[in-house]
CSV table of C-alpha atoms and ligand atoms in Angstrom, one decimal:
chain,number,residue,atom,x,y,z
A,1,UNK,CA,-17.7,-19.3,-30.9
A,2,UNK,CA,-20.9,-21.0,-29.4
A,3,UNK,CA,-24.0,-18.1,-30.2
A,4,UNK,CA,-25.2,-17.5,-27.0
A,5,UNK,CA,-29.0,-18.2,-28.2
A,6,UNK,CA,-30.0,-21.8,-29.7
A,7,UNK,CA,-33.0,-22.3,-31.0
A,8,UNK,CA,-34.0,-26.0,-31.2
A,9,UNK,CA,-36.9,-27.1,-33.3
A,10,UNK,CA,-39.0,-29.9,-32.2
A,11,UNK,CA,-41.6,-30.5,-33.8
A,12,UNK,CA,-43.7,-28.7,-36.6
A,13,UNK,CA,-48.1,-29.1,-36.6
A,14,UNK,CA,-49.2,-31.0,-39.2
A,15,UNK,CA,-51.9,-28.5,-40.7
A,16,UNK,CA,-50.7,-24.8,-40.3
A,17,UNK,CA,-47.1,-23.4,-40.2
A,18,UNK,CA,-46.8,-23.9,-36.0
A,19,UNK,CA,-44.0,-25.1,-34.3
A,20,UNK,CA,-42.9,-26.7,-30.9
A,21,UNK,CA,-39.2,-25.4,-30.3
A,22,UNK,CA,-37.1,-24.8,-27.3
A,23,UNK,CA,-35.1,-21.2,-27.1
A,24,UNK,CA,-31.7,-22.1,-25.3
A,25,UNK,CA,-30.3,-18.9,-23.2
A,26,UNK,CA,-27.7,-18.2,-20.8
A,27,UNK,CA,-30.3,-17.9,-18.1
A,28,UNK,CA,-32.5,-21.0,-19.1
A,29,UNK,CA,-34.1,-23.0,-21.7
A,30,UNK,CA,-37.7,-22.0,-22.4
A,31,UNK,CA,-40.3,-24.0,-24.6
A,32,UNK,CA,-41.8,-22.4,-27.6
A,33,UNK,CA,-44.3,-20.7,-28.4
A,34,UNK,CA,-44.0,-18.6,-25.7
A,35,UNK,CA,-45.3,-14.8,-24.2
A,36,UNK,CA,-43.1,-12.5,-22.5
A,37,UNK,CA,-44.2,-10.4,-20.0
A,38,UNK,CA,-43.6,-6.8,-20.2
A,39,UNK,CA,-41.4,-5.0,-17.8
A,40,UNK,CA,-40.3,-1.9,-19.6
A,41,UNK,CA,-38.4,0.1,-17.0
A,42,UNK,CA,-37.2,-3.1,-15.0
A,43,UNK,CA,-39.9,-4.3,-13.5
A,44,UNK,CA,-43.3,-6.3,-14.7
A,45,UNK,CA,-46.1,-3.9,-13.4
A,46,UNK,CA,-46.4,-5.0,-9.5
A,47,UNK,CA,-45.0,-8.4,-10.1
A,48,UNK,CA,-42.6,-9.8,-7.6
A,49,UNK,CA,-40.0,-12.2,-9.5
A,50,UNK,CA,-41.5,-14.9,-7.4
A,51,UNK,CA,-44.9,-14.2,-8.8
A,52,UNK,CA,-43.4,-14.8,-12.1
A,53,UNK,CA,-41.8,-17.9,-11.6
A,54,UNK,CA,-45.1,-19.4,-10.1
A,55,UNK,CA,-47.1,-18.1,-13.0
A,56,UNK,CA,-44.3,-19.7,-15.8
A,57,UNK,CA,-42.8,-16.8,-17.2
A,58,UNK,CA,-39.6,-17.7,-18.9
A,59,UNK,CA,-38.3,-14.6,-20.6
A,60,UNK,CA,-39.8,-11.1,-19.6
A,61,UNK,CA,-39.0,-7.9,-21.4
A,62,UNK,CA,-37.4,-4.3,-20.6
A,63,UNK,CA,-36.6,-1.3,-22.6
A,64,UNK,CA,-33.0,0.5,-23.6
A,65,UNK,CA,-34.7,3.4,-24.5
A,66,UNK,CA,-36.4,3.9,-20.8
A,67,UNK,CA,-33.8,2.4,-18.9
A,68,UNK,CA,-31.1,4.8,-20.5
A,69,UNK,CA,-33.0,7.7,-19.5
A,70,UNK,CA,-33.6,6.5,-16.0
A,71,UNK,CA,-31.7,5.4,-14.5
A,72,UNK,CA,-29.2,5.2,-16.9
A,73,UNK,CA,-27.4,2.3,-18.3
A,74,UNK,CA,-23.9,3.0,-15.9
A,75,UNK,CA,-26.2,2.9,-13.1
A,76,UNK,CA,-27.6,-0.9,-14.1
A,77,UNK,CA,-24.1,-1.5,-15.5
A,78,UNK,CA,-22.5,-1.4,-12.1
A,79,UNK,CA,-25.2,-3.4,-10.0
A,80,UNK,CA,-24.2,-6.3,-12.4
A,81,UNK,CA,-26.5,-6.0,-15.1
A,82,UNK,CA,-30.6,-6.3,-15.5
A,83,UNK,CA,-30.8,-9.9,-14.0
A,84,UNK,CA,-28.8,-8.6,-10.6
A,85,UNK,CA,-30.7,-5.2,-10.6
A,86,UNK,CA,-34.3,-6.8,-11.0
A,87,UNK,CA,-33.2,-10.3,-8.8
A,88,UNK,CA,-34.5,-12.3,-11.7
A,89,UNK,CA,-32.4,-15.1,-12.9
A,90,UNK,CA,-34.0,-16.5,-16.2
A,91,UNK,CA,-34.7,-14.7,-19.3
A,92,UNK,CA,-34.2,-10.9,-20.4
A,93,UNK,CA,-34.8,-9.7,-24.0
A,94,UNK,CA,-34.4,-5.7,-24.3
A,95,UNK,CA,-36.0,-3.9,-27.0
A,96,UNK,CA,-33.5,-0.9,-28.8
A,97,UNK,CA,-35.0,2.0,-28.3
A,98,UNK,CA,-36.2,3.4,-31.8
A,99,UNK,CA,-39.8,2.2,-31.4
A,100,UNK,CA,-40.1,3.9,-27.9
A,101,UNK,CA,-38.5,7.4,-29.4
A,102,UNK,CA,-41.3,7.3,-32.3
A,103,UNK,CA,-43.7,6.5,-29.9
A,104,UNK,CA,-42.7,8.6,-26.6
A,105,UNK,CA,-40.2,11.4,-27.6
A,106,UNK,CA,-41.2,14.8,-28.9
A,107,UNK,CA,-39.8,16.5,-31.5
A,108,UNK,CA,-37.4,13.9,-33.2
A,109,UNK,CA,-35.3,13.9,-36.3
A,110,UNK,CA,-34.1,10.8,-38.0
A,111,UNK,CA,-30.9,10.8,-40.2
A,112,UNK,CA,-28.7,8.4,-41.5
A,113,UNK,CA,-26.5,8.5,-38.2
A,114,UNK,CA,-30.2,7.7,-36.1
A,115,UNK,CA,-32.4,9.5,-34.0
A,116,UNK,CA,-32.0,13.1,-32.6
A,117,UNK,CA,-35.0,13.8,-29.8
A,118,UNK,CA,-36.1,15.3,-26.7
A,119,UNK,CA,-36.8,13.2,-24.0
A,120,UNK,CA,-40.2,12.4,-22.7
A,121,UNK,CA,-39.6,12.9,-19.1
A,122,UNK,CA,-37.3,16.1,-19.1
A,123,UNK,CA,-37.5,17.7,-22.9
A,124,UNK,CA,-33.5,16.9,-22.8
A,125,UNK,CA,-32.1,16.8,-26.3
A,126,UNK,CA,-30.8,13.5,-27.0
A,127,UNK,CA,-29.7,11.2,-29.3
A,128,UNK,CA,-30.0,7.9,-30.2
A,129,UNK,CA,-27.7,5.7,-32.9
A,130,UNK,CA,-27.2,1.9,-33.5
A,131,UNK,CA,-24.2,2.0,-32.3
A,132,UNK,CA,-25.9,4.2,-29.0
A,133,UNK,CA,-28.5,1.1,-28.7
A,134,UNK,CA,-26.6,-1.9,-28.5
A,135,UNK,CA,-24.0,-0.4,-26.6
A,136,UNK,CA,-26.5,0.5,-23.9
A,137,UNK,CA,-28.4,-3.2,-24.4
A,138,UNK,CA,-25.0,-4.3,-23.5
A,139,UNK,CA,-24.7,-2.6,-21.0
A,140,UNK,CA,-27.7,-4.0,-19.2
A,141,UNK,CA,-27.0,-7.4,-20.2
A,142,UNK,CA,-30.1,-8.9,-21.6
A,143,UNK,CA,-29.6,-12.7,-23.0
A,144,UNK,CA,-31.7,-11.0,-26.1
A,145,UNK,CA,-31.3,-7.9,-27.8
A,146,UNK,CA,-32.6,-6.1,-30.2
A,147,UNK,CA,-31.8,-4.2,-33.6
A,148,UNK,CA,-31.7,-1.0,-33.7
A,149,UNK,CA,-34.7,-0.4,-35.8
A,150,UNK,CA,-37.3,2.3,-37.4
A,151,UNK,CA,-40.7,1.1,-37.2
A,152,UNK,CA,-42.5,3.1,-40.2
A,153,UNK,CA,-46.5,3.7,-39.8
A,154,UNK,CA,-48.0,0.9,-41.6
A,155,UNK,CA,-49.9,3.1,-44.2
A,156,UNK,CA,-46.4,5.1,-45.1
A,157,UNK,CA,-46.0,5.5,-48.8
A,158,UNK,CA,-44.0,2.9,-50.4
A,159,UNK,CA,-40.9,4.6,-51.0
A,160,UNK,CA,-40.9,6.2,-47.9
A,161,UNK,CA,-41.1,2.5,-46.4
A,162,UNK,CA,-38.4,1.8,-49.0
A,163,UNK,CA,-35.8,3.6,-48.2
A,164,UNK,CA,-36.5,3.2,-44.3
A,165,UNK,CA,-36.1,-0.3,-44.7
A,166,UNK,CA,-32.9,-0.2,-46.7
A,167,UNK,CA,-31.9,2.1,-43.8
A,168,UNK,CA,-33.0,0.2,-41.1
A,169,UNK,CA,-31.0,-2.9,-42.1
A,170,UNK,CA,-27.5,-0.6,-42.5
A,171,UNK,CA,-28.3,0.3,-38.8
A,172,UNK,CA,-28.5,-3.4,-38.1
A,173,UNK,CA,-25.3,-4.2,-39.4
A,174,UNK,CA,-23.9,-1.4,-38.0
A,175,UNK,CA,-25.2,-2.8,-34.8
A,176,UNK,CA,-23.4,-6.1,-35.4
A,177,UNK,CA,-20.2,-4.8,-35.6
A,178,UNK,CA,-20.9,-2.7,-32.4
A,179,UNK,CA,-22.2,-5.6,-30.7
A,180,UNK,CA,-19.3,-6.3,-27.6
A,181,UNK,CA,-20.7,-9.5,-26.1
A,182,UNK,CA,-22.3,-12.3,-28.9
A,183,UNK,CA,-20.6,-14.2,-27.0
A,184,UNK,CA,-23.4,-14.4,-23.5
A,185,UNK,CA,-26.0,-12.1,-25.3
A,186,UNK,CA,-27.8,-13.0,-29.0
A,187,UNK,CA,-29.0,-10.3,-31.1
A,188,UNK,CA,-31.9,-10.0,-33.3
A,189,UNK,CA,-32.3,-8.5,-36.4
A,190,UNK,CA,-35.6,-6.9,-36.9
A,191,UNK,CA,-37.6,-7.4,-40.2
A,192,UNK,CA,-39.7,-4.5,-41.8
A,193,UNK,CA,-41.3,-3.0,-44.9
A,194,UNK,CA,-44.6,-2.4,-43.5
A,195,UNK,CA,-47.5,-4.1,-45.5
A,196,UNK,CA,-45.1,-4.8,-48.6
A,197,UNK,CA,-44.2,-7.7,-49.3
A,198,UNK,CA,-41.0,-7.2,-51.4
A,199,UNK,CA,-39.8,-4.9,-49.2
A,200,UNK,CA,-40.5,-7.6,-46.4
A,201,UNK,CA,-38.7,-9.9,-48.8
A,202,UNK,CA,-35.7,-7.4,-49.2
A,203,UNK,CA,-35.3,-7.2,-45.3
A,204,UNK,CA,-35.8,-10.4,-44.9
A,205,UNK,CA,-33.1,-11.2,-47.4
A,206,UNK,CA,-30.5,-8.4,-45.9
A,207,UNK,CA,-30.6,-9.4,-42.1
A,208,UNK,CA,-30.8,-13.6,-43.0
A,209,UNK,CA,-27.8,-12.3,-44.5
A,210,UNK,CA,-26.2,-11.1,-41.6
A,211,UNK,CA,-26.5,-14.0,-39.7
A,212,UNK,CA,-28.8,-13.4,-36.8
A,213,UNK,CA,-29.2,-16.1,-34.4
A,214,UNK,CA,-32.8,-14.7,-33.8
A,215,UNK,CA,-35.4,-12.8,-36.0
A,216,UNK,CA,-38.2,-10.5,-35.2
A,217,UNK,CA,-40.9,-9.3,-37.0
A,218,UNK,CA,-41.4,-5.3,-36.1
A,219,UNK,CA,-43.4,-2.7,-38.1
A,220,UNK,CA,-46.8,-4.9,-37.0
A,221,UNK,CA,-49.7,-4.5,-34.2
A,222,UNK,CA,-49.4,-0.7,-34.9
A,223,UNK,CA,-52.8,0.3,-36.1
A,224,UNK,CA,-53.3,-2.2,-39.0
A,225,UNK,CA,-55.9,-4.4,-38.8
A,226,UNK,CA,-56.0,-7.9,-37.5
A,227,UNK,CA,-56.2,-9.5,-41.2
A,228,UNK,CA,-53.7,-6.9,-42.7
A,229,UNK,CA,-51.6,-8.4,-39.4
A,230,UNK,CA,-52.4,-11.8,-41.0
A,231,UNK,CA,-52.0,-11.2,-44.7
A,232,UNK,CA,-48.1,-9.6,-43.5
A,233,UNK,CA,-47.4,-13.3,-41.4
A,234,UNK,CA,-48.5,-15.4,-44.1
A,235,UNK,CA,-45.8,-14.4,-46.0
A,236,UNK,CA,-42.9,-12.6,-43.8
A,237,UNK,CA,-42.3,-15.9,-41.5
A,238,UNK,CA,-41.7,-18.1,-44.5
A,239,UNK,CA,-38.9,-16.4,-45.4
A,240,UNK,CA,-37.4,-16.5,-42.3
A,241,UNK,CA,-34.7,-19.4,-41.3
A,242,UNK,CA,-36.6,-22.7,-39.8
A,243,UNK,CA,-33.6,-23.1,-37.3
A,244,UNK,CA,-34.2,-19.6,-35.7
A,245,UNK,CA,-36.4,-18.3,-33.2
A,246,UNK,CA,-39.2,-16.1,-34.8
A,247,UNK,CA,-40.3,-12.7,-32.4
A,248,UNK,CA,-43.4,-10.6,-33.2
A,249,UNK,CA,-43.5,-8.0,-31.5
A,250,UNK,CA,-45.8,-5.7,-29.7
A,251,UNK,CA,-48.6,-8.6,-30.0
A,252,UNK,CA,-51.1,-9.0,-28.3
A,253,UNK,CA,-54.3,-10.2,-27.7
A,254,UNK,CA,-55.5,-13.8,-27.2
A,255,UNK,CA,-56.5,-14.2,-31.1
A,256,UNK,CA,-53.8,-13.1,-32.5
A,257,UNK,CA,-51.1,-15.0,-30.5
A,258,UNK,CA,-53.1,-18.1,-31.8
A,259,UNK,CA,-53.1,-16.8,-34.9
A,260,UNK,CA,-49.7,-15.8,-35.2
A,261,UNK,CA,-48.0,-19.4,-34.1
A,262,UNK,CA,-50.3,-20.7,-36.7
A,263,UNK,CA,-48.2,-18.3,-39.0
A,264,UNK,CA,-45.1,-19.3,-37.7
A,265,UNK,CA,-44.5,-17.2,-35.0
A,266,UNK,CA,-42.4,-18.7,-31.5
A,267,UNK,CA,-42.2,-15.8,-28.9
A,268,UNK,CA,-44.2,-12.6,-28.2
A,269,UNK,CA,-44.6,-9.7,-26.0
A,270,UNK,CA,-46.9,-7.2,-25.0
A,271,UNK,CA,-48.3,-4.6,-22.4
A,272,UNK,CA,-52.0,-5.8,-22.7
A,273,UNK,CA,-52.3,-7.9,-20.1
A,274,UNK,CA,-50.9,-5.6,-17.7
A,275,UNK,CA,-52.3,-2.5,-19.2
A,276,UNK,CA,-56.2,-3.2,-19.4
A,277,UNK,CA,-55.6,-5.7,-15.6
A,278,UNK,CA,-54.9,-1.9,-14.3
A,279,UNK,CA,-58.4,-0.5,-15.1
A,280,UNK,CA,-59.7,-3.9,-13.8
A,281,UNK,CA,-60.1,-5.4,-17.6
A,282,UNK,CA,-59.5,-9.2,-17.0
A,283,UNK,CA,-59.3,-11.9,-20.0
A,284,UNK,CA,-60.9,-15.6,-19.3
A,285,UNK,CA,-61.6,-18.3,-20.8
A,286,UNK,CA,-65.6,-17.2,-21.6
A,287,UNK,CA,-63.9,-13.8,-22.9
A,288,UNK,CA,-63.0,-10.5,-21.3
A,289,UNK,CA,-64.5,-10.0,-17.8
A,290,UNK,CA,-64.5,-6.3,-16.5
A,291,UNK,CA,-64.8,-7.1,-12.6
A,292,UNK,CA,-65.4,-3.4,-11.7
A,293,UNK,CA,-68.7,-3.4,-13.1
A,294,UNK,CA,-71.6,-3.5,-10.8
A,295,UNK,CA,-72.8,-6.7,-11.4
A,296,UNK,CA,-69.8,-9.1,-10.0
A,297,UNK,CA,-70.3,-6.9,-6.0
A,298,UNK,CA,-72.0,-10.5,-4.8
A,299,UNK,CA,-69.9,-12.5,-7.2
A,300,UNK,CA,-68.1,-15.1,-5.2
A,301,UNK,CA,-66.8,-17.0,-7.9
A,302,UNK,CA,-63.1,-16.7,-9.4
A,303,UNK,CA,-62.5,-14.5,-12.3
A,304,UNK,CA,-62.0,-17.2,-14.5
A,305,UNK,CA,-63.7,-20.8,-13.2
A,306,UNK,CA,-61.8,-22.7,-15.8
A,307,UNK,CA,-58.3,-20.9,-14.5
A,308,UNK,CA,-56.4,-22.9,-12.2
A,309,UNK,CA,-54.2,-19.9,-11.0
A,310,UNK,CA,-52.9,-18.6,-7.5
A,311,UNK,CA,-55.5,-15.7,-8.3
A,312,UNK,CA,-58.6,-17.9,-9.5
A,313,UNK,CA,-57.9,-20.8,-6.9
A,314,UNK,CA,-57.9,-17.6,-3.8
A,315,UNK,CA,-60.4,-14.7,-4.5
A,316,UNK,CA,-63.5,-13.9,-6.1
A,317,UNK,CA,-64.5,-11.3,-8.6
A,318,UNK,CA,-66.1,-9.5,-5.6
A,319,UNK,CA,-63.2,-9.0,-3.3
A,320,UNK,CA,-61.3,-8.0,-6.5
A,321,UNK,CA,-63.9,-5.7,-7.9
A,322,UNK,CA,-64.0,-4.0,-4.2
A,323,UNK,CA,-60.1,-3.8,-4.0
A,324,UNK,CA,-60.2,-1.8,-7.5
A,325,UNK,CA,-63.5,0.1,-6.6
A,326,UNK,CA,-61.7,1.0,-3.4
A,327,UNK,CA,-58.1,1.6,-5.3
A,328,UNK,CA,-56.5,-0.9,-3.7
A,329,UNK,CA,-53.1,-1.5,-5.6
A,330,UNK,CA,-53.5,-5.3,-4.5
A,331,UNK,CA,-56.3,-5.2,-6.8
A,332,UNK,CA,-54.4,-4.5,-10.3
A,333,UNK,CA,-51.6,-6.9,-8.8
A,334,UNK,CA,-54.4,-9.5,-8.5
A,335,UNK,CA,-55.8,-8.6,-12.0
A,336,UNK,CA,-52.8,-8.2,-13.5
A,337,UNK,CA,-51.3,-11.8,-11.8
A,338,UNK,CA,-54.1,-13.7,-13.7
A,339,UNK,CA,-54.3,-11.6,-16.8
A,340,UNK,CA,-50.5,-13.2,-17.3
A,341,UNK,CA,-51.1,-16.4,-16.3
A,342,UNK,CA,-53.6,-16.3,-18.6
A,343,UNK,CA,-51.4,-15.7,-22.0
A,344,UNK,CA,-48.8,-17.7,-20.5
A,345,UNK,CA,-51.2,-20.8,-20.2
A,346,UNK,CA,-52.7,-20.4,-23.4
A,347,UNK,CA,-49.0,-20.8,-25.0
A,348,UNK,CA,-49.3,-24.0,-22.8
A,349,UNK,CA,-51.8,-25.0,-24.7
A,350,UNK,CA,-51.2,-24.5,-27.4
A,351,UNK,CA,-47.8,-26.0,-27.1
A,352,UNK,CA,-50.2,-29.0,-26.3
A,353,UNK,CA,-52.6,-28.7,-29.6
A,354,UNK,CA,-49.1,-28.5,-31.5
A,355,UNK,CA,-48.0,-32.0,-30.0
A,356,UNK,CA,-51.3,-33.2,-30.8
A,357,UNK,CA,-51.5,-31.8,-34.3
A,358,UNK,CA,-54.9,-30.6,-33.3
A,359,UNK,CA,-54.2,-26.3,-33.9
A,360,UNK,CA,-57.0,-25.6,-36.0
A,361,UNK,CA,-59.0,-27.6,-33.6
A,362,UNK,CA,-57.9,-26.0,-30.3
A,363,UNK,CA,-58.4,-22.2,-32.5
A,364,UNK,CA,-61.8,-23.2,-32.8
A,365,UNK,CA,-62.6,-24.2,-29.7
A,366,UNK,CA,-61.2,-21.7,-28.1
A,367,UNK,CA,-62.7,-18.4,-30.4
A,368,UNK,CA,-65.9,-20.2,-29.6
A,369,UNK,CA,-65.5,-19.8,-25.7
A,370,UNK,CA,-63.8,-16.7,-25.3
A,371,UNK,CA,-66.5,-15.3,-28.3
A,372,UNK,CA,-64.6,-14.0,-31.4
A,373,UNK,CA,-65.9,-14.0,-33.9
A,374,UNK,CA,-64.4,-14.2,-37.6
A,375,UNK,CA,-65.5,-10.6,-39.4
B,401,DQU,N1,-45.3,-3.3,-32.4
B,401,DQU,C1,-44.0,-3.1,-32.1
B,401,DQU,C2,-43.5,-3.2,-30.8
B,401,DQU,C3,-42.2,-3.0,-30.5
B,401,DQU,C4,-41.3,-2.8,-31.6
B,401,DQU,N2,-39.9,-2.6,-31.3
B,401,DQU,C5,-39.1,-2.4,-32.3
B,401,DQU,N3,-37.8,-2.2,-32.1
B,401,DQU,N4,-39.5,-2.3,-33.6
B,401,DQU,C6,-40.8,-2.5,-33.9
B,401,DQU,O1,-41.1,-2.4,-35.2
B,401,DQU,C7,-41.7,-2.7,-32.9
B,401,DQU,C8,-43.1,-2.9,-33.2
């Protein structure tokens, strides 16, 4: 049976462990590396589908965990699936739920059979298994879903971490026999074991095992630092097939996308963007611009001058600074429109630097500008 996602490597950079691939899905073909925009309960945070498309998104994100608690799976089920519900036709990839209990539910329990918790918005009892999970990710029809997972705090003992990987990798073959469509939607396994890298090694080995025809890298950009984020890349990715698409997830911020396609790394996701663009927290090219601040009132220059989009090429950090000031929701729509163009483009990029085997170069450049610096 054809898998219903391809990953197709073109070509790999000559000096650091990047890669120009193409992710083949039943709702498009997107070029890697690539950022996902985050849209946990079915929606990207005042985006309009069309806002997407103009701005390049390829594959944007939602949650099982949310979306089964409102408005419930059925509910999406019977208005044809995510793509139908949220009137957008290229990518989907659904996260499976365990992170968001661990992070969002009170009062939870984890056993062998999965997750017993009370939900965030009603105290409900609930419970959530693998086989729970991917039946609901089915249900919503995302062309990529995700294992059902546990994502242990990266400073857990080791034998904690031990067993929860061991455990974590049952779930996800228990998730590939519950699995009802491989046929239109591809599954990911998710690697874990924390900082340690056997037990990164023995997840690895268990889910390449199982065949995926994607891979993520969970258990990261939860507290650790950025090198310990590092350290955990240089050597997960390596032992993760060339011929698959590689997922970190949960990351992140402009640094550490570079740094992670240097490791190896072809798509990523994360709320940043959206998140800081709602307390008017914008990222450009000469670093991050907060246009509230008193200083941009007479600024009638563009948030970013070196940005070419919709946002940058109509308004000014003045106008936008008085639409936040004034709580105007056009304001974060505006701030959040550019803060994902901006991630989006720099996969462009970077996608670029690749071609021209120039990474290291572009990273350098670019940490320059935006003012990183490397302690
Ligand atoms: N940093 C993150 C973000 C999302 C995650 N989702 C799953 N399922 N597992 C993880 O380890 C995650 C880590």
């Amino acid at each position: 049976m054809e898998p219903a996602i391809k990953y197709r490597l073109i070509k790999k950079e000559k000096h650091t462990g990047a890669r120009l691939g193409e992710i083949v899905t039943p709702h498009g073909t997107f070029k890697t590396p690539m950022f996902m925009p985050v849209g946990t309960q079915a929606s990207v945070k005042t985006m309009a589908p069309e806002d997407l498309k103009e701005m390049g998104a390829g594959i944007i994100l939602s949650n099982t965990y949310h979306l089964w608690l409102r408005p419930g799976e059925d509910i999406v089920e019977k208005a044809g699936g995510l793509h139908k519900f949220m009137n957008w036709d290229r990518g989907v990839l659904t996260d499976s739920g365990g992170f968001q209990v661990f992070s969002l539910a009170k009062l939870r329990d984890i056993s062998e059979e999965g997750v017993a918790f009370k939900s965030h918005l009603n105290g409900e009892k609930l419970f959530l298994s693998p086989e729970k999970a991917i039946h609901v990710e089915n249900a919503l029809g995302a062309d990529i879903m995700m294992s059902f997972d546990e994502c242990p705090p990266f400073f857990e003992s080791y034998d904690y971490v031990k067993k929860s990987v061991e455990r974590t990798s049952r779930w996800a073959e228990r998730g590939l026999i519950a699995h009802q469509n491989p046929a239109t939607q591809g599954l990911f396994g998710i690697v874990q074991g924390a900082g340690f890298e056997d037990l990164r090694r023995q997840s690895a080995r268990d889910l390449v095992g199982m065949d995926f025809p994607g891979y993520s890298i969970g258990g990261l950009s939860v507290g650790e630092s950025k090198g310990e984020m590092n350290r955990v890349l240089d050597f997960t990715t390596p032992m993760l097939p060339e011929d698959k698409p590689r997922y970190l997830m949960g990351v992140g911020s402009p640094d550490a996308l570079i740094d992670g396609v240097i490791r190896g790394v072809d798509m990523f996701d994360c709320v940043l963007p959206t998140r800081i663009a709602r307390n008017g927290t914008t990222m450009t090219s000469q670093g991050r611009l907060v246009v509230k601040n008193a200083k941009y009132s007479e600024d009638f220059r563009p948030l970013d001058p070196k940005c070419d989009c919709y946002v940058c090429k109509n308004y000014t950090r003045a106008y936008i600074r008085h639409l936040i000031k004034a709580d105007e929701t056009f304001g974060i729509h505006l701030t959040s429109y550019h803060n994902l163009y901006f991630l989006i483009n720099l996969m462009h990029q970077v996608q670029d630097a690749i071609e021209q085997d120039n990474l290291l170069e572009f990273r350098e450049a670019f940490f320059e500008e935006y003012g990183y610096n490397e302690n």
